mmCIF file of C-alpha atoms and ligand atoms in Angstrom:
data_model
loop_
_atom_site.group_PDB
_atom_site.id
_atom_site.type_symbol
_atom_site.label_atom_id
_atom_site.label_comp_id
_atom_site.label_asym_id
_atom_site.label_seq_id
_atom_site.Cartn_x
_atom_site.Cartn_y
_atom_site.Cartn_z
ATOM 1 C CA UNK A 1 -6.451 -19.541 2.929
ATOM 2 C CA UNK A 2 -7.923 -18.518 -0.117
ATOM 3 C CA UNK A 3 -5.417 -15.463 -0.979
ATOM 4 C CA UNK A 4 -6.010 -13.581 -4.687
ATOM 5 C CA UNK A 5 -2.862 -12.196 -6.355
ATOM 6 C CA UNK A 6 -3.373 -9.854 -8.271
ATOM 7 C CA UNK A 7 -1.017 -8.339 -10.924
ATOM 8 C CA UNK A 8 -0.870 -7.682 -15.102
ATOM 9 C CA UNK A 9 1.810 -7.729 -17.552
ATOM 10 C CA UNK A 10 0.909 -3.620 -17.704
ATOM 11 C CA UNK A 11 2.767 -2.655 -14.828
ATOM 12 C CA UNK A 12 5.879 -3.489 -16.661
ATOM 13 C CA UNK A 13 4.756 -1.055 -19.551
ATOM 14 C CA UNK A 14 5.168 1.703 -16.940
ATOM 15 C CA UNK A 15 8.618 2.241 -17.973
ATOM 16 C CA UNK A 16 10.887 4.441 -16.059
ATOM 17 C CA UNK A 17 14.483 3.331 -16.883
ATOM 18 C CA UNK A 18 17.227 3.497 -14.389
ATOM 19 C CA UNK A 19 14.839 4.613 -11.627
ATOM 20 C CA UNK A 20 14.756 2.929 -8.770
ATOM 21 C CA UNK A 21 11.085 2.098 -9.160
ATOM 22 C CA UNK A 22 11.040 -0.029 -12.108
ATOM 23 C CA UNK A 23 9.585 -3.014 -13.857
ATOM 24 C CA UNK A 24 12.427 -5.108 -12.878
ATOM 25 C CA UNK A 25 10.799 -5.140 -9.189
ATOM 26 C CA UNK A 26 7.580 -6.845 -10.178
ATOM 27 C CA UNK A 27 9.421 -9.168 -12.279
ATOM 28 C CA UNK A 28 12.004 -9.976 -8.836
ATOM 29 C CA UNK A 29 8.712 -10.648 -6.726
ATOM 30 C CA UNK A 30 6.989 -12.717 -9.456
ATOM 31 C CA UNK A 31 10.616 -14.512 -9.980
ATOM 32 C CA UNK A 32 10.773 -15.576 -6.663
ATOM 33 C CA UNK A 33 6.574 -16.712 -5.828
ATOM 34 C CA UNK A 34 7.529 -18.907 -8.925
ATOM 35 C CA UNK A 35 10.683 -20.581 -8.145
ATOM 36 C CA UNK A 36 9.890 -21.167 -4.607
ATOM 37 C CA UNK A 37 6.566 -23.069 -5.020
ATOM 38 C CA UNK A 38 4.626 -20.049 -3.720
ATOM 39 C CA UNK A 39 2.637 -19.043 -6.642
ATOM 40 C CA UNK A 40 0.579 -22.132 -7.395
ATOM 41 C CA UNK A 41 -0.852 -21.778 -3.458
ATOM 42 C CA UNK A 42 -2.097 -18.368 -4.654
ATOM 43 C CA UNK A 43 -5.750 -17.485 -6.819
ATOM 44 C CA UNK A 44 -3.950 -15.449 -10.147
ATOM 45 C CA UNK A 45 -5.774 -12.541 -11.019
ATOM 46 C CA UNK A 46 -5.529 -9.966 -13.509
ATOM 47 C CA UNK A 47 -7.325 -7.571 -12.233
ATOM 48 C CA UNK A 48 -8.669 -4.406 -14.712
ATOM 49 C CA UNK A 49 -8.373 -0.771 -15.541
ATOM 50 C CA UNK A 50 -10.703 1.700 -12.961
ATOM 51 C CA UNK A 51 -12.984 4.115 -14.626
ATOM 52 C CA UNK A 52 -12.697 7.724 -14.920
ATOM 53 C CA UNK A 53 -15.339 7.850 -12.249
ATOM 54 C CA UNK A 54 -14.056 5.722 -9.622
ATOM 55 C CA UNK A 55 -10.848 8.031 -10.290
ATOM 56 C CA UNK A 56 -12.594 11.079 -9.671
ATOM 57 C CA UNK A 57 -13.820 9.429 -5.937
ATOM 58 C CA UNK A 58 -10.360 11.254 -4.695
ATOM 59 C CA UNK A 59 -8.620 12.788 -7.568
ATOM 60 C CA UNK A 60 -9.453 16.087 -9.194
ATOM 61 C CA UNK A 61 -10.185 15.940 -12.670
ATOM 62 C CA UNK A 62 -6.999 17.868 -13.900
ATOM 63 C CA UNK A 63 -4.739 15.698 -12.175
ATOM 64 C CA UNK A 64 -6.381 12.847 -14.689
ATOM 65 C CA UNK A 65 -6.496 14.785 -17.457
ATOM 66 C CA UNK A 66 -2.560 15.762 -16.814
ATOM 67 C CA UNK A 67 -1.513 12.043 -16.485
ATOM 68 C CA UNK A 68 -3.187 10.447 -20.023
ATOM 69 C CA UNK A 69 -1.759 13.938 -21.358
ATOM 70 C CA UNK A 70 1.621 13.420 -20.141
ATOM 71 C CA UNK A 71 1.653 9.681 -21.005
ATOM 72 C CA UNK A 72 0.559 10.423 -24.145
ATOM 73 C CA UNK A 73 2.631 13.235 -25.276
ATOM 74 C CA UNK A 74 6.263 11.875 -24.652
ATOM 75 C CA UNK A 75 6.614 13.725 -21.631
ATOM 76 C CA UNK A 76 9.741 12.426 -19.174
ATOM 77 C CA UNK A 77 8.184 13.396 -16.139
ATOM 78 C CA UNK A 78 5.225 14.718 -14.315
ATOM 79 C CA UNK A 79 4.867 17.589 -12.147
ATOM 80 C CA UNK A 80 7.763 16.394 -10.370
ATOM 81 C CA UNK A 81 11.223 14.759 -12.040
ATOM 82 C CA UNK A 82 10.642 11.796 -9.441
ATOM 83 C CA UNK A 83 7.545 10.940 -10.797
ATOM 84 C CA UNK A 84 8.910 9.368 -14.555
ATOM 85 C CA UNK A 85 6.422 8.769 -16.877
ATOM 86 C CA UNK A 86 6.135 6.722 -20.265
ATOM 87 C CA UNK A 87 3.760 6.177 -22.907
ATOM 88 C CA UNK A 88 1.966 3.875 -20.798
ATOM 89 C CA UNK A 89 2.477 5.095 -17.420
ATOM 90 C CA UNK A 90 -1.855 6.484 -17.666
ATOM 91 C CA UNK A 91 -2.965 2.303 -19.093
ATOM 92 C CA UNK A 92 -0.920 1.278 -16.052
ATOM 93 C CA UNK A 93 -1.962 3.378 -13.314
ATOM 94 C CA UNK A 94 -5.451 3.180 -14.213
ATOM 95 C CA UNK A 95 -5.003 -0.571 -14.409
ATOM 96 C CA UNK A 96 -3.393 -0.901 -10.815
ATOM 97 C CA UNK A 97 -6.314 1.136 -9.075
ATOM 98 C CA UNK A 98 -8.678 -0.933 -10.827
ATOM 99 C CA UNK A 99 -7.160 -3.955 -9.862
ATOM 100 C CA UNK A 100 -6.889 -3.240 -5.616
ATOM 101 C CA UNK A 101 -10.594 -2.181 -6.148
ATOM 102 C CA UNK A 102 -11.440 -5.611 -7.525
ATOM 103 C CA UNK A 103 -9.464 -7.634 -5.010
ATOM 104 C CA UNK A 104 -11.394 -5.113 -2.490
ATOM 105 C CA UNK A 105 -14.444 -6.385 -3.872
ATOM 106 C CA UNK A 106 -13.416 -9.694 -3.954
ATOM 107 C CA UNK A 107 -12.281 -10.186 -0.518
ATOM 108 C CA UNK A 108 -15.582 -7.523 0.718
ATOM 109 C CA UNK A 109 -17.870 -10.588 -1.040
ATOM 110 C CA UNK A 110 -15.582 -13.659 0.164
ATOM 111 C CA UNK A 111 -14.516 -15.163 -3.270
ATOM 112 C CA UNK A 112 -11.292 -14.402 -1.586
ATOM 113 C CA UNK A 113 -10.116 -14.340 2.280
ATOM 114 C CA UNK A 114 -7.682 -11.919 1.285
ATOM 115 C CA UNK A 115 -5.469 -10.514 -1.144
ATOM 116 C CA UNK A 116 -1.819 -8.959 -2.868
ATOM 117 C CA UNK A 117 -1.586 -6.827 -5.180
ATOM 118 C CA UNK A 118 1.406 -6.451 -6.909
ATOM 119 C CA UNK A 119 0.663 -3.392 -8.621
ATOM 120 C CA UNK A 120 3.168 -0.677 -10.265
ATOM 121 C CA UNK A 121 3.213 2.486 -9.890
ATOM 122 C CA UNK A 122 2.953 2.661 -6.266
ATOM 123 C CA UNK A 123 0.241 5.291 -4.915
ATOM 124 C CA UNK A 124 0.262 6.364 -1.515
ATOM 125 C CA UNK A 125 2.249 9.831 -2.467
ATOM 126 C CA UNK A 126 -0.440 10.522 -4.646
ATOM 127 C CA UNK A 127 -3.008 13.924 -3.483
ATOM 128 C CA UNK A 128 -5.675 14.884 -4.677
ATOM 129 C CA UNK A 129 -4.317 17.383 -7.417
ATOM 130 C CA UNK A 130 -0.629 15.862 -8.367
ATOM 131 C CA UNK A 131 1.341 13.017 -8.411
ATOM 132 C CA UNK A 132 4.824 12.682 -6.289
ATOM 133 C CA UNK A 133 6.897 9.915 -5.169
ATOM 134 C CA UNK A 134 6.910 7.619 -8.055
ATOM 135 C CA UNK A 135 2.840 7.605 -7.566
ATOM 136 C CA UNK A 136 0.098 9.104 -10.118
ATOM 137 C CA UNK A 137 -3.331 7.649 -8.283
ATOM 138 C CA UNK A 138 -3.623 6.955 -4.858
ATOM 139 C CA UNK A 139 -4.476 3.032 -5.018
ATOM 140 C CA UNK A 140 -5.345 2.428 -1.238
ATOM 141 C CA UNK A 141 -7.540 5.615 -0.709
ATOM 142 C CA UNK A 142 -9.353 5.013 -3.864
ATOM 143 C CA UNK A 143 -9.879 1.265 -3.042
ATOM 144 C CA UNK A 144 -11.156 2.534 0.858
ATOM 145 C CA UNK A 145 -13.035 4.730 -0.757
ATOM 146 C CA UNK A 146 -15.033 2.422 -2.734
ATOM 147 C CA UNK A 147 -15.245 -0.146 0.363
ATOM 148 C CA UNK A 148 -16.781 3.523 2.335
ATOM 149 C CA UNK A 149 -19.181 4.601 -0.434
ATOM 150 C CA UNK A 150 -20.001 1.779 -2.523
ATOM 151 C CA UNK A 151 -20.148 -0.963 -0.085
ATOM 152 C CA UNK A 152 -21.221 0.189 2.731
ATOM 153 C CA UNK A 153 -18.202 -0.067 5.363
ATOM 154 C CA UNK A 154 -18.082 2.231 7.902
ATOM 155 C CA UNK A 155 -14.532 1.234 10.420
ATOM 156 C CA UNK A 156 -11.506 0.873 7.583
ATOM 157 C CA UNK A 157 -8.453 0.655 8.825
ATOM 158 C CA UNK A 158 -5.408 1.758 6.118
ATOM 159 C CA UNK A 159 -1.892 0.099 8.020
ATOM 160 C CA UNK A 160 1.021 1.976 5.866
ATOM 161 C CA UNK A 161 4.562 0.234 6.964
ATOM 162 C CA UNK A 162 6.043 1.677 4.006
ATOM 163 C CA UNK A 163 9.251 3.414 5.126
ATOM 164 C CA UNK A 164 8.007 6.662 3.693
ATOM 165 C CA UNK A 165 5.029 8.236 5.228
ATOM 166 C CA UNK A 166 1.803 8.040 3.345
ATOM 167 C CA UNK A 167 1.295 12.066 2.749
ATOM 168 C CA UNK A 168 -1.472 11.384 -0.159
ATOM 169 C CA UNK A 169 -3.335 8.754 1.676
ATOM 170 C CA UNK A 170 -3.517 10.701 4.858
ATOM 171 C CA UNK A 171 -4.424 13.770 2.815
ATOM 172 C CA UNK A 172 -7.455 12.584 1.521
ATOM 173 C CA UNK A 173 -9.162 10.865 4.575
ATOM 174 C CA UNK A 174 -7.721 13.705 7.568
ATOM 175 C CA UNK A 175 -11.179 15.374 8.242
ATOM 176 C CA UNK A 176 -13.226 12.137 7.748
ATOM 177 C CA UNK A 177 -14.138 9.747 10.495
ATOM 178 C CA UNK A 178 -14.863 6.637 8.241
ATOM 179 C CA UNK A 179 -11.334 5.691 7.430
ATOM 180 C CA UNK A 180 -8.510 5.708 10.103
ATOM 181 C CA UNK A 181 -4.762 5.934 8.573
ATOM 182 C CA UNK A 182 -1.846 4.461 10.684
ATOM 183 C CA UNK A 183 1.105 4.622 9.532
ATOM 184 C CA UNK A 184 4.332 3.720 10.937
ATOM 185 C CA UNK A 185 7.569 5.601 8.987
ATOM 186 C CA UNK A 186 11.399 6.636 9.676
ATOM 187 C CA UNK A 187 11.152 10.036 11.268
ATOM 188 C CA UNK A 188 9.726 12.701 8.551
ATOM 189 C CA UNK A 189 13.132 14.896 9.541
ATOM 190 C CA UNK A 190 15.433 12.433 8.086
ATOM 191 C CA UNK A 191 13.299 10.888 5.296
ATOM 192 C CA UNK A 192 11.127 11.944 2.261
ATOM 193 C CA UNK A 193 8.182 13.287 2.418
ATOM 194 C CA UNK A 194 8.969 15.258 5.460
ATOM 195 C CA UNK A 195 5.381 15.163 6.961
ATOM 196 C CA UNK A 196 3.749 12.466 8.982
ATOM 197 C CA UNK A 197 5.098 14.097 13.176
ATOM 198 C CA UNK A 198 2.987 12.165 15.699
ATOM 199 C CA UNK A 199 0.572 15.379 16.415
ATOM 200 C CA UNK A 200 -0.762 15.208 12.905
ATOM 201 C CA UNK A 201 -3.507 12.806 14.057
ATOM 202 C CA UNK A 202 -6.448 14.114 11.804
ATOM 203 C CA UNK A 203 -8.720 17.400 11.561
ATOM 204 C CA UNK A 204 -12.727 18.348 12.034
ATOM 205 C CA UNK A 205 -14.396 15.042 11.858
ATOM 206 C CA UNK A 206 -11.779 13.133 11.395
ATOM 207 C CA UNK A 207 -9.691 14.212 14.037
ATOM 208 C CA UNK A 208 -7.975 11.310 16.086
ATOM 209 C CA UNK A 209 -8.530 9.292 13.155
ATOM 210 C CA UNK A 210 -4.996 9.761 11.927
ATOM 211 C CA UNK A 211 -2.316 7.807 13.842
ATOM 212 C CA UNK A 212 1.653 9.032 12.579
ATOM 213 C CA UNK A 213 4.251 6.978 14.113
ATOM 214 C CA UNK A 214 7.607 7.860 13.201
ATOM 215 C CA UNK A 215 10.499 6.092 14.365
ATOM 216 C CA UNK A 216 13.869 6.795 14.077
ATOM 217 C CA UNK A 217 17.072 6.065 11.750
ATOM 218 C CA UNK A 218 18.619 3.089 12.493
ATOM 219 C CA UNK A 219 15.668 1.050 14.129
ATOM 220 C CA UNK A 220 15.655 -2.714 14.063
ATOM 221 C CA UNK A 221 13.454 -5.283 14.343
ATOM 222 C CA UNK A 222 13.092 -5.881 17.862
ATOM 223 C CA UNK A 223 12.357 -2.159 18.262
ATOM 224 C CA UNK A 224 10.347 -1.435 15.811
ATOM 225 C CA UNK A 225 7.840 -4.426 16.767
ATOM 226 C CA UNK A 226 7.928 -2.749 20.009
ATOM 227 C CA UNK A 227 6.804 0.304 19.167
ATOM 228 C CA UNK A 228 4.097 -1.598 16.888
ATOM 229 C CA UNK A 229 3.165 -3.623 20.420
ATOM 230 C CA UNK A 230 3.098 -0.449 22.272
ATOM 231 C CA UNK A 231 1.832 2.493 20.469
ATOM 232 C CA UNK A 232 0.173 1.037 17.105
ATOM 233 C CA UNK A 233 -1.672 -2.479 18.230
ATOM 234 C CA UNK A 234 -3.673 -1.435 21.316
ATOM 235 C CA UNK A 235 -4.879 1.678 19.228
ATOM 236 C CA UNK A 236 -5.978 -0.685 16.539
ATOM 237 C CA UNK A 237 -7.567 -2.808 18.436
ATOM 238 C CA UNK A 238 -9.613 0.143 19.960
ATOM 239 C CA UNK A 239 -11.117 0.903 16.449
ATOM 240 C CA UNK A 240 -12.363 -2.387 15.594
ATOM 241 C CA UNK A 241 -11.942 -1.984 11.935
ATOM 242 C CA UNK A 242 -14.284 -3.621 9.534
ATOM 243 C CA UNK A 243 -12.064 -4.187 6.325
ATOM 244 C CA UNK A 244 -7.892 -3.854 6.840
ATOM 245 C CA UNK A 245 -5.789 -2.447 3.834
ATOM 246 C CA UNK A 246 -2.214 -2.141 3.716
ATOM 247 C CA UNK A 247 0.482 -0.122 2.278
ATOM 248 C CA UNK A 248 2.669 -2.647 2.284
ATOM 249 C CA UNK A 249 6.143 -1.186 1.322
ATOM 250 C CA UNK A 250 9.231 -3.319 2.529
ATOM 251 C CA UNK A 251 11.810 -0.292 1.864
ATOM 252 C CA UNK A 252 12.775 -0.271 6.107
ATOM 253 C CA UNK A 253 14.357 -3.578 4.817
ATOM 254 C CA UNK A 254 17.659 -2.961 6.377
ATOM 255 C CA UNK A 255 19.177 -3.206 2.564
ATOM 256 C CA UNK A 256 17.024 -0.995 0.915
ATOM 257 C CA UNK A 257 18.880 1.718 -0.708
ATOM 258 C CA UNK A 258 16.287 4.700 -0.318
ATOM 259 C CA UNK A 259 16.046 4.662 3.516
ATOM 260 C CA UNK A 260 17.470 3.973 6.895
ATOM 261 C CA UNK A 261 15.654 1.560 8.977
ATOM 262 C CA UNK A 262 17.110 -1.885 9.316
ATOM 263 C CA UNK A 263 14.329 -3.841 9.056
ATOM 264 C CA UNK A 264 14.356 -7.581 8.213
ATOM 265 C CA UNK A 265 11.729 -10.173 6.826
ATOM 266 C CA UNK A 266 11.186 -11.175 10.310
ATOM 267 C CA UNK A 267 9.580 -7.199 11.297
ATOM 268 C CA UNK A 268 7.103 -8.025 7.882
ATOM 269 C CA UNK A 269 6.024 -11.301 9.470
ATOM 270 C CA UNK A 270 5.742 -10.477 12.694
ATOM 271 C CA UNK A 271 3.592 -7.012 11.346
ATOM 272 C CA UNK A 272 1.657 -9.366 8.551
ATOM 273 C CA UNK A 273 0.911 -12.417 11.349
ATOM 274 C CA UNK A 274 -0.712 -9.373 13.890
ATOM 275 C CA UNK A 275 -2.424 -7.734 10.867
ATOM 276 C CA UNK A 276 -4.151 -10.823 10.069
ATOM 277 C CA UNK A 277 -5.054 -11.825 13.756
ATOM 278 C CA UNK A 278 -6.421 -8.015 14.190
ATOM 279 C CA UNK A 279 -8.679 -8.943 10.996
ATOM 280 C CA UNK A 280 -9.981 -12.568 12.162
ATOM 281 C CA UNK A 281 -10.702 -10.642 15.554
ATOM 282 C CA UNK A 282 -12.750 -7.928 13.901
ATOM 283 C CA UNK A 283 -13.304 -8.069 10.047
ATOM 284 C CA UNK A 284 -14.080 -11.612 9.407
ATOM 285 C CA UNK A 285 -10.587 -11.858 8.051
ATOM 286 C CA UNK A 286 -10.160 -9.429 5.523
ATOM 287 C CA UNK A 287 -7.450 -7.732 4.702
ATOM 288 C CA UNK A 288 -5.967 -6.581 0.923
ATOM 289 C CA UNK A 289 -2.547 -5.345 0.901
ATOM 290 C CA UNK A 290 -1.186 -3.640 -1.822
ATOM 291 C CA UNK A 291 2.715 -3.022 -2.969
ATOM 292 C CA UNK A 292 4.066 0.416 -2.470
ATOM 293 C CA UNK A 293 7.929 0.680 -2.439
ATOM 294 C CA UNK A 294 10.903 -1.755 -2.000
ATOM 295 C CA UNK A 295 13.768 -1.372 -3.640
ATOM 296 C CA UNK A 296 16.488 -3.669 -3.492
ATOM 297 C CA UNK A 297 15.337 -6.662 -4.976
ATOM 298 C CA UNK A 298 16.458 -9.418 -2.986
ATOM 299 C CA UNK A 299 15.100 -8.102 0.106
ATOM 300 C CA UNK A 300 11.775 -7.218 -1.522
ATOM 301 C CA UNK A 301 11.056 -10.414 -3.155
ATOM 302 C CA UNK A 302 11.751 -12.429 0.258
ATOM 303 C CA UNK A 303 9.896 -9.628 2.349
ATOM 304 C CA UNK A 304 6.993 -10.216 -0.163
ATOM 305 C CA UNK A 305 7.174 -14.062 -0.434
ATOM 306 C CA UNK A 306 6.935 -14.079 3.779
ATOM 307 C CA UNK A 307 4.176 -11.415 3.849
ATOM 308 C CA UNK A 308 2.400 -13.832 1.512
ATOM 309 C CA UNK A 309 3.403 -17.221 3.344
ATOM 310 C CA UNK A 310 1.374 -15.758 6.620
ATOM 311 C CA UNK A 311 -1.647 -14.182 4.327
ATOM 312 C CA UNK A 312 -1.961 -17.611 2.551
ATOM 313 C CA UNK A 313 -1.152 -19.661 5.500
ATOM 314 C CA UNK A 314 -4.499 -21.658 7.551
ATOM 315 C CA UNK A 315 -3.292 -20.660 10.942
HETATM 316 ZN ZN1 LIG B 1 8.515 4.141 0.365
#
């Protein structure tokens, strides 16, 4: 396959110390593509910085204004002390939105039969109106949202496995029917955010186009892809997407510090190899994932480098 990669020196510029979201993850992943033979299969892009306007598609205008202020001024944090910030935290947000949009584009027009993004900082936290959870702009919605409104698609399908549930993302598409979120997360009552129950399933015109499927501390593998095969897949398959994005977050790796699923890279396979079969079946193939979290660094760069071995891979 024809898979882009997208990612920019930038995202290491987004300096936030000791926190467990830091540059040092990109470099792990990168690291690892290289020294195992995998990056010269993959199409290296650089992607480029998103407009004001294709910001404003989901964000408010303050929330914009607040992160090139807070960049800019010095500031530690913003609106929340998980969310660190540095001097160019704004350059490399706008940079990772722009960059899923292209490899939307890309893989929308067939240069590409599908994509990774590894972007920094993550996005699916993000609302509307502030930034939380290590994110600042909401990269999936904003790329769905141009595939919705500037391209024409009319059945996309958002798959977060992150461990944490995707409050932002689900925020911004609840009450619309164009855009169906699934997300599979440890339960909300044991794990950050705290939202995401199973009867949040969407409001008004978008209602049943919200799918929350928490699952509990301590699930494995074997489990977990059962409650994919039983509860997730079939509902999926219902929808028929047109264009498949994913939140792809490998923190319910069973070593990840900032969770408790146990999760191996055999769960991201198995999830990437059915994501990919879903898209042949109904969206020519596409499908462009995106990184979200993933902390410990071993278990991120393999989950990564097998997510990509199935994208790339012809069968
Ligand atoms: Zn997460």
């Amino acid at each position: 396959m024809n898979t882009g990669f997208y990612t920019n020196p930038i995202f290491l510029e987004h300096d936030t110390g000791s926190h467990p979201e830091n540059a040092n993850r990109l470099r792990a992943i990168t690291d690892r593509l290289e020294s195992e033979g995998m990056l010269e299969k993959l199409k290296l892009q650089s992607g480029r910085p998103a407009t004001i306007q294709e910001l404003k598609m989901v964000h408010s205008e303050k929330l914009i204004s607040d992160v090139e202020a807070a960049s800019e001024s010095g500031a530690r944090n913003l609106h929340t002390p998980d969310c660190v910030i540095s001097p160019q935290t704004y350059n490399a947000a706008l940079h990772a939105v722009g960059s899923v949009i292209e490899g939307a584009v890309e893989v929308a027009e067939r240069r590409f039969d599908n994509a990774f993004c590894a972007v920094r900082p993550p996005g699916h936290h993000a609302e509307n109106d502030y930034a939380m959870g290590f994110c600042f702009f909401n990269n999936i919605a904003l790329a769905a949202e141009f595939l919705c409104s500037e391209m024409g698609f009319k059945r996309v399908l958002i798959f977060d496995f992150d461990v944490h549930h995707g409050n932002g993302t689900q925020h911004l598409f609840e009450e619309r029917d164009e855009v169906y979120f699934v997300s599979m997360h440890q339960d909300p009552r044991t794990c950050y955010p705290g939202t995401g129950y199973a009867d949040e399933r969407g409001k008004g015109a978008g209602a049943g186009y919200t799918l929350n499927v928490p699952v509990m501390a301590g699930t494995g593998d074997e489990e977990y892809l059962q409650i994919f095969y039983d509860q997730v897949q079939p509902k999926m398959e219902e929808y028929k997407p047109d264009f498949i994005l994913v939140s792809a977050g490998f923190d319910a790796h069973r070593d990840d510090p900032l969770a408790s699923l146990n999760l191996t890279e055999h769960a991201y396979m198995v999830l990437t190899s059915e994501l990919k079969k879903l898209a042949e079946k109904f969206a020519e193939g596409r499908i462009i994932s995106m990184l979200e979290g993933g902390y410990d660094l071993n278990a991120l760069s393999s989950s990564v480098r097998e997510h990509l071995n199935i994208l790339q891979s012809e069968d």
